[in-house]
Amino acid sequence: MGKSLHKLGSFAFTHPIWVITVWIVILGALGYLASVNIQSTSSAISIPGTEGQKALDEMAKLFPSAGKGTGRIVFAAEDGKTIADYSDVIKDSTTKFLKIDGVSGVVDPTVNTAAVSSDKKIAYTQLQLKNSGGQITESTINQVQQVVNDTRSSGMEVEMGGDIIPKNPSDILGLGEIGGLVVALIVLAATLSSLIAAGMPLITALIGVAISMAGLFSLSRLIDISSTTPVLAVMLGLAVGIDYSLFIINRYRTYVLEGFSLHTAASRAIGTAGNAVVFAAATVIIALSALSVVQIPFMTSMGLAAAGAIAVAAAVALTITPALLRLLKSRIFSHKQRAVALAAQKKKHAREVHHANRSTFWYKWGATLTKHPVVVLVLGVIVIGVISLPALDLKLGLPTDEYAAKSSTARKGYDLLAKGFGAGFNAPLIVVVQGLPAVSDADKAAVRDPAQAQLDAKIATATAQAQAAFTQQAAAAKTPADKAALQQAIAAATISAAQQKAAAEAQIDQAVSQYAKLIELKKVADRVSANETIKASQPALATSDGTAGLIEIIPNSGPSDQATIDLINNLRDSANRQKLTGSNSIELAITGSTALQTDVNAKLASVLPIYLAVVVGLSFIILVIAFRSILVPVKATVGFLLSVIAMFGSLVAVFQWGWFGVADATGPIISFLPIIAIGILFGLAMDYEFFMVTSMHEAYRETDDAQRAIHRGFAHASKVVLAAAVIMVSIFAGFISNHDPTIQAIGFGLSFGIFVDAFIVRLTLVPAAMALLDRAAWWLPKWLDRILPHVSIEGEEAK
């Protein structure tokens, strides 16, 4: 592969305008396709195959007009007043909500008294939405917000909750993200000693991000794009795009200063550093693409989009970087460096130099680390262990109103509902019941007969009263005119009575149609309510034949309480079906936000070992092939695991415990964050492993002295690895300012994880571990050496 990359570098250097033009055309074409096909992103989380999702799908089939999402408007009366004092205002808001496109129905608390708290101080309006949560249009949300703002003018406290709370991240590139780019530019300028050279990695990274984003949104009609996906792709595209270009430029500058021509230096840089970039990018791409094995659509789209961004970043770095080097020529050097490069190129024989200046800080630091490797390793592991301690308290969950910022309307609405209706009101469970007996004549009679008897009694009483009145009037009628008038009155009363009876019987028929189908469903609801952990259980909807329906359960416990999770498991336990339904033929399926969260946690826990096996296994193979070693890949993987547990420790401390005030609101770590963060961190950690150990491997091949190779390789690679790590930490840290909790946590977790991996693991523990392993680090069984393909990660030597 080194030969091919060497030729690619040579071509890009000699044809810079052609290369840049091709990328501009690609960007333009994808940009046009994106402008035509772009669709809104979604924050909805769907996990096919889980019981909660199956129940939601069945519910949509049974009751397609019931709406997919729900939102709540919570009202709290002022001191000294009750909800009744605001009935006109609430009715007016109900009328306005019904007129909003995207709202399919409204439950008015002035009509539904169950929506008013027992102290009459708190009430709620429930909105049935045409779209599911995470897919509510911005227009619908804005119109609901406007009605809420108008209603607040009455003096009531009015809050919003549920699916009408926007959950999409803020701008992809905000002030924090731009700040990260500024820090990256400063670090690049300090590392390369030239503003022009410092600007090149930023330019290539931004070009790569623009192309990957255009490509992603050009496919948005074909694939669902979660709201987090573009942000994650930008985050990774910027970070690795800058790093990849930096590694190539740094190697190019080294070759030029060693006396190679600009053309030869560019070709060699792509053939060597570019080769390492390809291996590093392949590792990250494998880690991200492997998210597909979890079979969760939104995670698959995130992983593949991010992998695509990495691939584009690598391709751009390998082609545009040498093209820009040709156009900028010696201007990427400072004035002092230009003189050194010019003098070196006047020499007849340029040669690659592997020795290192022993007076530099990095050579001395490497030598210090390798003198006492055991002490360094023990101290490093202890430090990481202390950082990782909070991870023992790791709790997973999904972003809900319960964990919103205390100042947010979602959290205020949640607290008001818990105060007025109990903690479990915010954790309703929906039971989809199927296989019920069809509505029978007996069921209809059970509804009709009491109502008919009551009507008959009422008619009999009214008839008796009317007859007595008419008898009295007949006795008083003396003239023919009086008698005629009486007859007319009797006829009119008879017609009126017949009409009233018909209307009453129509109401009975309607009641039979409405309530008879709920009879069998109510029997199940009554059986379920016998559970002491349930506050209320009542039928909500039923099909016209009564064979299927929905039961709403309000637990005594809150959404995140273990008692609620235990209740879900109890209801789902097939051993309890006979007790709950009275029949083995009746099927129950449980859904609701808490049930879905439980399913997410269980699903991710089951696929995490598979995911780790795929990622670590494939990457291990790549490392073995690249370094012709068994122990180097093992060491790299162990170092990665140390970085991972440190990352989780920091996430728990900051986002779960609330240390340092970074998080807008504390709560469980988002359920899918561990598997995403593990994949990304693994790939990025291997980047530094490649660039650090590659340099050591080069020196070892030249000297055949393991200890000297560690010192030389570390001194050569450490400065650029440090710069790359600082840049990557800065880029990820910039996304902490995003107010989306998922993006915040990913940005912080990756920035801290990279910090630990680069500064503690790769720049401290790796040289110590390599010194301890000595020559054994490069041992490979002969039988394995024979069957493995020979691929040099150092690339093709210059001719």
mmCIF file of N, CA and C in Angstrom, residues 312-401:
data_model
loop_
_atom_site.group_PDB
_atom_site.id
_atom_site.type_symbol
_atom_site.label_atom_id
_atom_site.label_comp_id
_atom_site.label_asym_id
_atom_site.label_seq_id
_atom_site.Cartn_x
_atom_site.Cartn_y
_atom_site.Cartn_z
ATOM 1 N N VAL A 312 -13.811 10.368 4.591
ATOM 2 C CA VAL A 312 -13.643 11.576 3.777
ATOM 3 C C VAL A 312 -12.474 12.399 4.297
ATOM 4 N N ALA A 313 -12.377 12.524 5.630
ATOM 5 C CA ALA A 313 -11.278 13.298 6.222
ATOM 6 C C ALA A 313 -9.929 12.713 5.814
ATOM 7 N N ALA A 314 -9.815 11.382 5.841
ATOM 8 C CA ALA A 314 -8.557 10.743 5.449
ATOM 9 C C ALA A 314 -8.273 10.954 3.965
ATOM 10 N N ALA A 315 -9.296 10.799 3.129
ATOM 11 C CA ALA A 315 -9.112 10.973 1.680
ATOM 12 C C ALA A 315 -8.697 12.402 1.345
ATOM 13 N N VAL A 316 -9.335 13.362 1.993
ATOM 14 C CA VAL A 316 -8.991 14.767 1.754
ATOM 15 C C VAL A 316 -7.570 15.050 2.224
ATOM 16 N N ALA A 317 -7.204 14.534 3.396
ATOM 17 C CA ALA A 317 -5.859 14.771 3.922
ATOM 18 C C ALA A 317 -4.794 14.178 2.997
ATOM 19 N N LEU A 318 -5.068 13.022 2.421
ATOM 20 C CA LEU A 318 -4.089 12.338 1.573
ATOM 21 C C LEU A 318 -3.938 12.973 0.201
ATOM 22 N N THR A 319 -4.900 13.761 -0.228
ATOM 23 C CA THR A 319 -4.852 14.325 -1.580
ATOM 24 C C THR A 319 -4.720 15.850 -1.590
ATOM 25 N N ILE A 320 -5.547 16.530 -0.823
ATOM 26 C CA ILE A 320 -5.490 17.991 -0.834
ATOM 27 C C ILE A 320 -4.237 18.504 -0.123
ATOM 28 N N THR A 321 -3.789 17.788 0.917
ATOM 29 C CA THR A 321 -2.593 18.249 1.634
ATOM 30 C C THR A 321 -1.381 18.357 0.711
ATOM 31 N N PRO A 322 -1.025 17.298 -0.047
ATOM 32 C CA PRO A 322 0.123 17.469 -0.962
ATOM 33 C C PRO A 322 -0.133 18.503 -2.054
ATOM 34 N N ALA A 323 -1.389 18.652 -2.477
ATOM 35 C CA ALA A 323 -1.696 19.675 -3.479
ATOM 36 C C ALA A 323 -1.433 21.067 -2.921
ATOM 37 N N LEU A 324 -1.853 21.313 -1.685
ATOM 38 C CA LEU A 324 -1.609 22.614 -1.060
ATOM 39 C C LEU A 324 -0.120 22.820 -0.791
ATOM 40 N N LEU A 325 0.587 21.740 -0.459
ATOM 41 C CA LEU A 325 2.026 21.851 -0.239
ATOM 42 C C LEU A 325 2.733 22.327 -1.507
ATOM 43 N N ARG A 326 2.251 21.847 -2.652
ATOM 44 C CA ARG A 326 2.843 22.288 -3.928
ATOM 45 C C ARG A 326 2.573 23.775 -4.164
ATOM 46 N N LEU A 327 1.350 24.193 -3.880
ATOM 47 C CA LEU A 327 0.983 25.587 -4.140
ATOM 48 C C LEU A 327 1.676 26.548 -3.177
ATOM 49 N N LEU A 328 1.849 26.127 -1.929
ATOM 50 C CA LEU A 328 2.431 27.014 -0.920
ATOM 51 C C LEU A 328 3.953 26.945 -0.882
ATOM 52 N N LYS A 329 4.508 25.845 -1.368
ATOM 53 C CA LYS A 329 5.954 25.654 -1.438
ATOM 54 C C LYS A 329 6.610 25.915 -0.085
ATOM 55 N N SER A 330 7.633 26.771 -0.056
ATOM 56 C CA SER A 330 8.394 26.990 1.183
ATOM 57 C C SER A 330 7.700 27.908 2.167
ATOM 58 N N ARG A 331 6.539 28.441 1.778
ATOM 59 C CA ARG A 331 5.854 29.380 2.679
ATOM 60 C C ARG A 331 5.289 28.698 3.926
ATOM 61 N N ILE A 332 5.280 27.370 3.956
ATOM 62 C CA ILE A 332 4.803 26.690 5.165
ATOM 63 C C ILE A 332 5.887 26.646 6.246
ATOM 64 N N PHE A 333 7.092 27.160 5.924
ATOM 65 C CA PHE A 333 8.174 27.225 6.898
ATOM 66 C C PHE A 333 8.320 28.660 7.405
ATOM 67 N N SER A 334 8.834 28.793 8.619
ATOM 68 C CA SER A 334 9.208 30.114 9.115
ATOM 69 C C SER A 334 10.463 30.567 8.368
ATOM 70 N N HIS A 335 10.830 31.843 8.507
ATOM 71 C CA HIS A 335 12.010 32.347 7.790
ATOM 72 C C HIS A 335 13.262 31.575 8.188
ATOM 73 N N LYS A 336 13.402 31.261 9.468
ATOM 74 C CA LYS A 336 14.566 30.523 9.944
ATOM 75 C C LYS A 336 14.596 29.123 9.369
ATOM 76 N N GLN A 337 13.411 28.470 9.330
ATOM 77 C CA GLN A 337 13.345 27.107 8.813
ATOM 78 C C GLN A 337 13.592 27.063 7.310
ATOM 79 N N ARG A 338 13.191 28.118 6.605
ATOM 80 C CA ARG A 338 13.433 28.159 5.163
ATOM 81 C C ARG A 338 14.936 28.114 4.860
ATOM 82 N N ALA A 339 15.690 28.846 5.651
ATOM 83 C CA ALA A 339 17.140 28.870 5.448
ATOM 84 C C ALA A 339 17.739 27.490 5.697
ATOM 85 N N VAL A 340 17.257 26.815 6.743
ATOM 86 C CA VAL A 340 17.750 25.471 7.049
ATOM 87 C C VAL A 340 17.382 24.500 5.920
ATOM 88 N N ALA A 341 16.141 24.604 5.427
ATOM 89 C CA ALA A 341 15.692 23.719 4.354
ATOM 90 C C ALA A 341 16.483 23.949 3.081
ATOM 91 N N LEU A 342 16.753 25.209 2.781
ATOM 92 C CA LEU A 342 17.509 25.543 1.577
ATOM 93 C C LEU A 342 18.924 24.980 1.665
ATOM 94 N N ALA A 343 19.534 25.132 2.823
ATOM 95 C CA ALA A 343 20.896 24.610 3.001
ATOM 96 C C ALA A 343 20.910 23.092 2.896
ATOM 97 N N ALA A 344 19.896 22.443 3.455
ATOM 98 C CA ALA A 344 19.836 20.976 3.405
ATOM 99 C C ALA A 344 19.664 20.480 1.977
ATOM 100 N N GLN A 345 18.896 21.187 1.175
ATOM 101 C CA GLN A 345 18.622 20.738 -0.186
ATOM 102 C C GLN A 345 19.805 20.975 -1.127
ATOM 103 N N LYS A 346 20.754 21.819 -0.689
ATOM 104 C CA LYS A 346 21.938 22.047 -1.519
ATOM 105 C C LYS A 346 22.931 20.900 -1.398
ATOM 106 N N LYS A 347 22.739 20.075 -0.345
ATOM 107 C CA LYS A 347 23.623 18.929 -0.202
ATOM 108 C C LYS A 347 23.333 17.906 -1.301
ATOM 109 N N LYS A 348 24.306 17.129 -1.662
ATOM 110 C CA LYS A 348 24.143 16.171 -2.756
ATOM 111 C C LYS A 348 23.277 14.987 -2.369
ATOM 112 N N HIS A 349 23.381 14.550 -1.116
ATOM 113 C CA HIS A 349 22.690 13.327 -0.718
ATOM 114 C C HIS A 349 21.780 13.614 0.472
ATOM 115 N N ALA A 350 20.498 13.555 0.202
ATOM 116 C CA ALA A 350 19.532 13.682 1.306
ATOM 117 C C ALA A 350 19.358 12.306 1.933
ATOM 118 N N ARG A 351 19.171 12.266 3.218
ATOM 119 C CA ARG A 351 18.946 10.976 3.867
ATOM 120 C C ARG A 351 17.958 11.149 5.013
ATOM 121 N N GLU A 352 17.265 10.076 5.289
ATOM 122 C CA GLU A 352 16.287 10.089 6.375
ATOM 123 C C GLU A 352 17.021 9.892 7.690
ATOM 124 N N VAL A 353 16.760 10.734 8.641
ATOM 125 C CA VAL A 353 17.469 10.721 9.915
ATOM 126 C C VAL A 353 16.566 10.161 11.001
ATOM 127 N N HIS A 354 17.028 9.115 11.686
ATOM 128 C CA HIS A 354 16.237 8.523 12.757
ATOM 129 C C HIS A 354 16.770 8.854 14.138
ATOM 130 N N HIS A 355 17.972 9.456 14.205
ATOM 131 C CA HIS A 355 18.479 9.768 15.530
ATOM 132 C C HIS A 355 17.739 10.976 16.095
ATOM 133 N N ALA A 356 17.739 11.110 17.400
ATOM 134 C CA ALA A 356 17.021 12.187 18.063
ATOM 135 C C ALA A 356 17.994 13.024 18.892
ATOM 136 N N ASN A 357 17.663 14.273 19.019
ATOM 137 C CA ASN A 357 18.442 15.196 19.839
ATOM 138 C C ASN A 357 18.223 14.856 21.311
ATOM 139 N N ARG A 358 19.293 14.417 21.959
ATOM 140 C CA ARG A 358 19.150 13.956 23.340
ATOM 141 C C ARG A 358 18.926 15.087 24.336
ATOM 142 N N SER A 359 19.070 16.314 23.886
ATOM 143 C CA SER A 359 18.892 17.449 24.797
ATOM 144 C C SER A 359 17.449 17.923 24.876
ATOM 145 N N THR A 360 16.566 17.379 24.015
ATOM 146 C CA THR A 360 15.171 17.837 24.018
ATOM 147 C C THR A 360 14.418 17.317 25.234
ATOM 148 N N PHE A 361 13.365 18.012 25.591
ATOM 149 C CA PHE A 361 12.547 17.596 26.730
ATOM 150 C C PHE A 361 11.975 16.208 26.515
ATOM 151 N N TRP A 362 11.506 15.940 25.310
ATOM 152 C CA TRP A 362 10.812 14.676 25.060
ATOM 153 C C TRP A 362 11.762 13.493 25.109
ATOM 154 N N TYR A 363 13.022 13.686 24.663
ATOM 155 C CA TYR A 363 13.990 12.593 24.775
ATOM 156 C C TYR A 363 14.278 12.319 26.243
ATOM 157 N N LYS A 364 14.460 13.380 27.014
ATOM 158 C CA LYS A 364 14.751 13.218 28.437
ATOM 159 C C LYS A 364 13.563 12.600 29.172
ATOM 160 N N TRP A 365 12.349 13.026 28.808
ATOM 161 C CA TRP A 365 11.150 12.478 29.453
ATOM 162 C C TRP A 365 11.006 10.991 29.132
ATOM 163 N N GLY A 366 11.243 10.633 27.897
ATOM 164 C CA GLY A 366 11.178 9.212 27.525
ATOM 165 C C GLY A 366 12.220 8.387 28.261
ATOM 166 N N ALA A 367 13.438 8.941 28.380
ATOM 167 C CA ALA A 367 14.492 8.223 29.093
ATOM 168 C C ALA A 367 14.147 8.051 30.567
ATOM 169 N N THR A 368 13.544 9.081 31.157
ATOM 170 C CA THR A 368 13.144 9.007 32.568
ATOM 171 C C THR A 368 12.083 7.932 32.773
ATOM 172 N N LEU A 369 11.118 7.883 31.875
ATOM 173 C CA LEU A 369 10.039 6.903 31.999
ATOM 174 C C LEU A 369 10.557 5.478 31.889
ATOM 175 N N THR A 370 11.535 5.267 31.031
ATOM 176 C CA THR A 370 12.014 3.910 30.788
ATOM 177 C C THR A 370 13.037 3.444 31.820
ATOM 178 N N LYS A 371 13.534 4.342 32.656
ATOM 179 C CA LYS A 371 14.463 3.941 33.708
ATOM 180 C C LYS A 371 13.761 3.134 34.798
ATOM 181 N N HIS A 372 12.546 3.534 35.119
ATOM 182 C CA HIS A 372 11.791 2.881 36.191
ATOM 183 C C HIS A 372 10.398 2.513 35.670
ATOM 184 N N PRO A 373 10.320 1.610 34.721
ATOM 185 C CA PRO A 373 9.039 1.319 34.053
ATOM 186 C C PRO A 373 7.968 0.779 34.996
ATOM 187 N N VAL A 374 8.355 -0.068 35.947
ATOM 188 C CA VAL A 374 7.365 -0.649 36.856
ATOM 189 C C VAL A 374 6.728 0.436 37.712
ATOM 190 N N VAL A 375 7.561 1.341 38.239
ATOM 191 C CA VAL A 375 7.044 2.437 39.069
ATOM 192 C C VAL A 375 6.083 3.306 38.260
ATOM 193 N N VAL A 376 6.481 3.628 37.032
ATOM 194 C CA VAL A 376 5.634 4.463 36.169
ATOM 195 C C VAL A 376 4.299 3.779 35.897
ATOM 196 N N LEU A 377 4.350 2.494 35.579
ATOM 197 C CA LEU A 377 3.115 1.766 35.270
ATOM 198 C C LEU A 377 2.198 1.695 36.491
ATOM 199 N N VAL A 378 2.756 1.418 37.659
ATOM 200 C CA VAL A 378 1.940 1.314 38.870
ATOM 201 C C VAL A 378 1.312 2.657 39.206
ATOM 202 N N LEU A 379 2.113 3.736 39.167
ATOM 203 C CA LEU A 379 1.573 5.066 39.482
ATOM 204 C C LEU A 379 0.501 5.469 38.466
ATOM 205 N N GLY A 380 0.754 5.186 37.180
ATOM 206 C CA GLY A 380 -0.222 5.537 36.147
ATOM 207 C C GLY A 380 -1.538 4.814 36.339
ATOM 208 N N VAL A 381 -1.466 3.525 36.630
ATOM 209 C CA VAL A 381 -2.683 2.741 36.847
ATOM 210 C C VAL A 381 -3.420 3.231 38.093
ATOM 211 N N ILE A 382 -2.681 3.606 39.127
ATOM 212 C CA ILE A 382 -3.325 4.118 40.345
ATOM 213 C C ILE A 382 -4.071 5.423 40.048
ATOM 214 N N VAL A 383 -3.431 6.320 39.316
ATOM 215 C CA VAL A 383 -4.076 7.595 38.974
ATOM 216 C C VAL A 383 -5.355 7.353 38.184
ATOM 217 N N ILE A 384 -5.268 6.498 37.187
ATOM 218 C CA ILE A 384 -6.452 6.197 36.381
ATOM 219 C C ILE A 384 -7.515 5.507 37.226
ATOM 220 N N GLY A 385 -7.069 4.633 38.140
ATOM 221 C CA GLY A 385 -8.022 3.951 39.020
ATOM 222 C C GLY A 385 -8.791 4.925 39.888
ATOM 223 N N VAL A 386 -8.103 5.930 40.418
ATOM 224 C CA VAL A 386 -8.776 6.941 41.250
ATOM 225 C C VAL A 386 -9.779 7.733 40.415
ATOM 226 N N ILE A 387 -9.364 8.118 39.208
ATOM 227 C CA ILE A 387 -10.272 8.858 38.320
ATOM 228 C C ILE A 387 -11.501 8.021 37.990
ATOM 229 N N SER A 388 -11.314 6.717 37.908
ATOM 230 C CA SER A 388 -12.380 5.821 37.467
ATOM 231 C C SER A 388 -13.356 5.432 38.564
ATOM 232 N N LEU A 389 -13.052 5.719 39.829
ATOM 233 C CA LEU A 389 -13.890 5.269 40.935
ATOM 234 C C LEU A 389 -15.364 5.644 40.785
ATOM 235 N N PRO A 390 -15.703 6.879 40.346
ATOM 236 C CA PRO A 390 -17.126 7.217 40.207
ATOM 237 C C PRO A 390 -17.888 6.296 39.255
ATOM 238 N N ALA A 391 -17.169 5.634 38.348
ATOM 239 C CA ALA A 391 -17.834 4.741 37.384
ATOM 240 C C ALA A 391 -18.565 3.599 38.072
ATOM 241 N N LEU A 392 -18.202 3.302 39.325
ATOM 242 C CA LEU A 392 -18.893 2.244 40.063
ATOM 243 C C LEU A 392 -20.356 2.604 40.317
ATOM 244 N N ASP A 393 -20.678 3.891 40.250
ATOM 245 C CA ASP A 393 -22.048 4.355 40.485
ATOM 246 C C ASP A 393 -22.774 4.664 39.182
ATOM 247 N N LEU A 394 -22.256 4.157 38.067
ATOM 248 C CA LEU A 394 -22.832 4.455 36.757
ATOM 249 C C LEU A 394 -24.284 4.004 36.666
ATOM 250 N N LYS A 395 -25.158 4.929 36.280
ATOM 251 C CA LYS A 395 -26.568 4.625 36.047
ATOM 252 C C LYS A 395 -26.934 5.115 34.656
ATOM 253 N N LEU A 396 -27.713 4.306 33.962
ATOM 254 C CA LEU A 396 -28.077 4.627 32.584
ATOM 255 C C LEU A 396 -29.551 5.003 32.484
ATOM 256 N N GLY A 397 -29.874 5.853 31.551
ATOM 257 C CA GLY A 397 -31.264 6.260 31.344
ATOM 258 C C GLY A 397 -31.381 7.064 30.060
ATOM 259 N N LEU A 398 -32.588 7.541 29.797
ATOM 260 C CA LEU A 398 -32.836 8.375 28.628
ATOM 261 C C LEU A 398 -33.169 9.793 29.082
ATOM 262 N N PRO A 399 -32.903 10.794 28.242
ATOM 263 C CA PRO A 399 -33.217 12.173 28.631
ATOM 264 C C PRO A 399 -34.729 12.386 28.721
ATOM 265 N N THR A 400 -35.237 12.612 29.920
ATOM 266 C CA THR A 400 -36.659 12.831 30.141
ATOM 267 C C THR A 400 -36.852 14.127 30.911
ATOM 268 N N ASP A 401 -38.130 14.522 31.070
ATOM 269 C CA ASP A 401 -38.431 15.750 31.804
ATOM 270 C C ASP A 401 -37.934 15.679 33.243
#
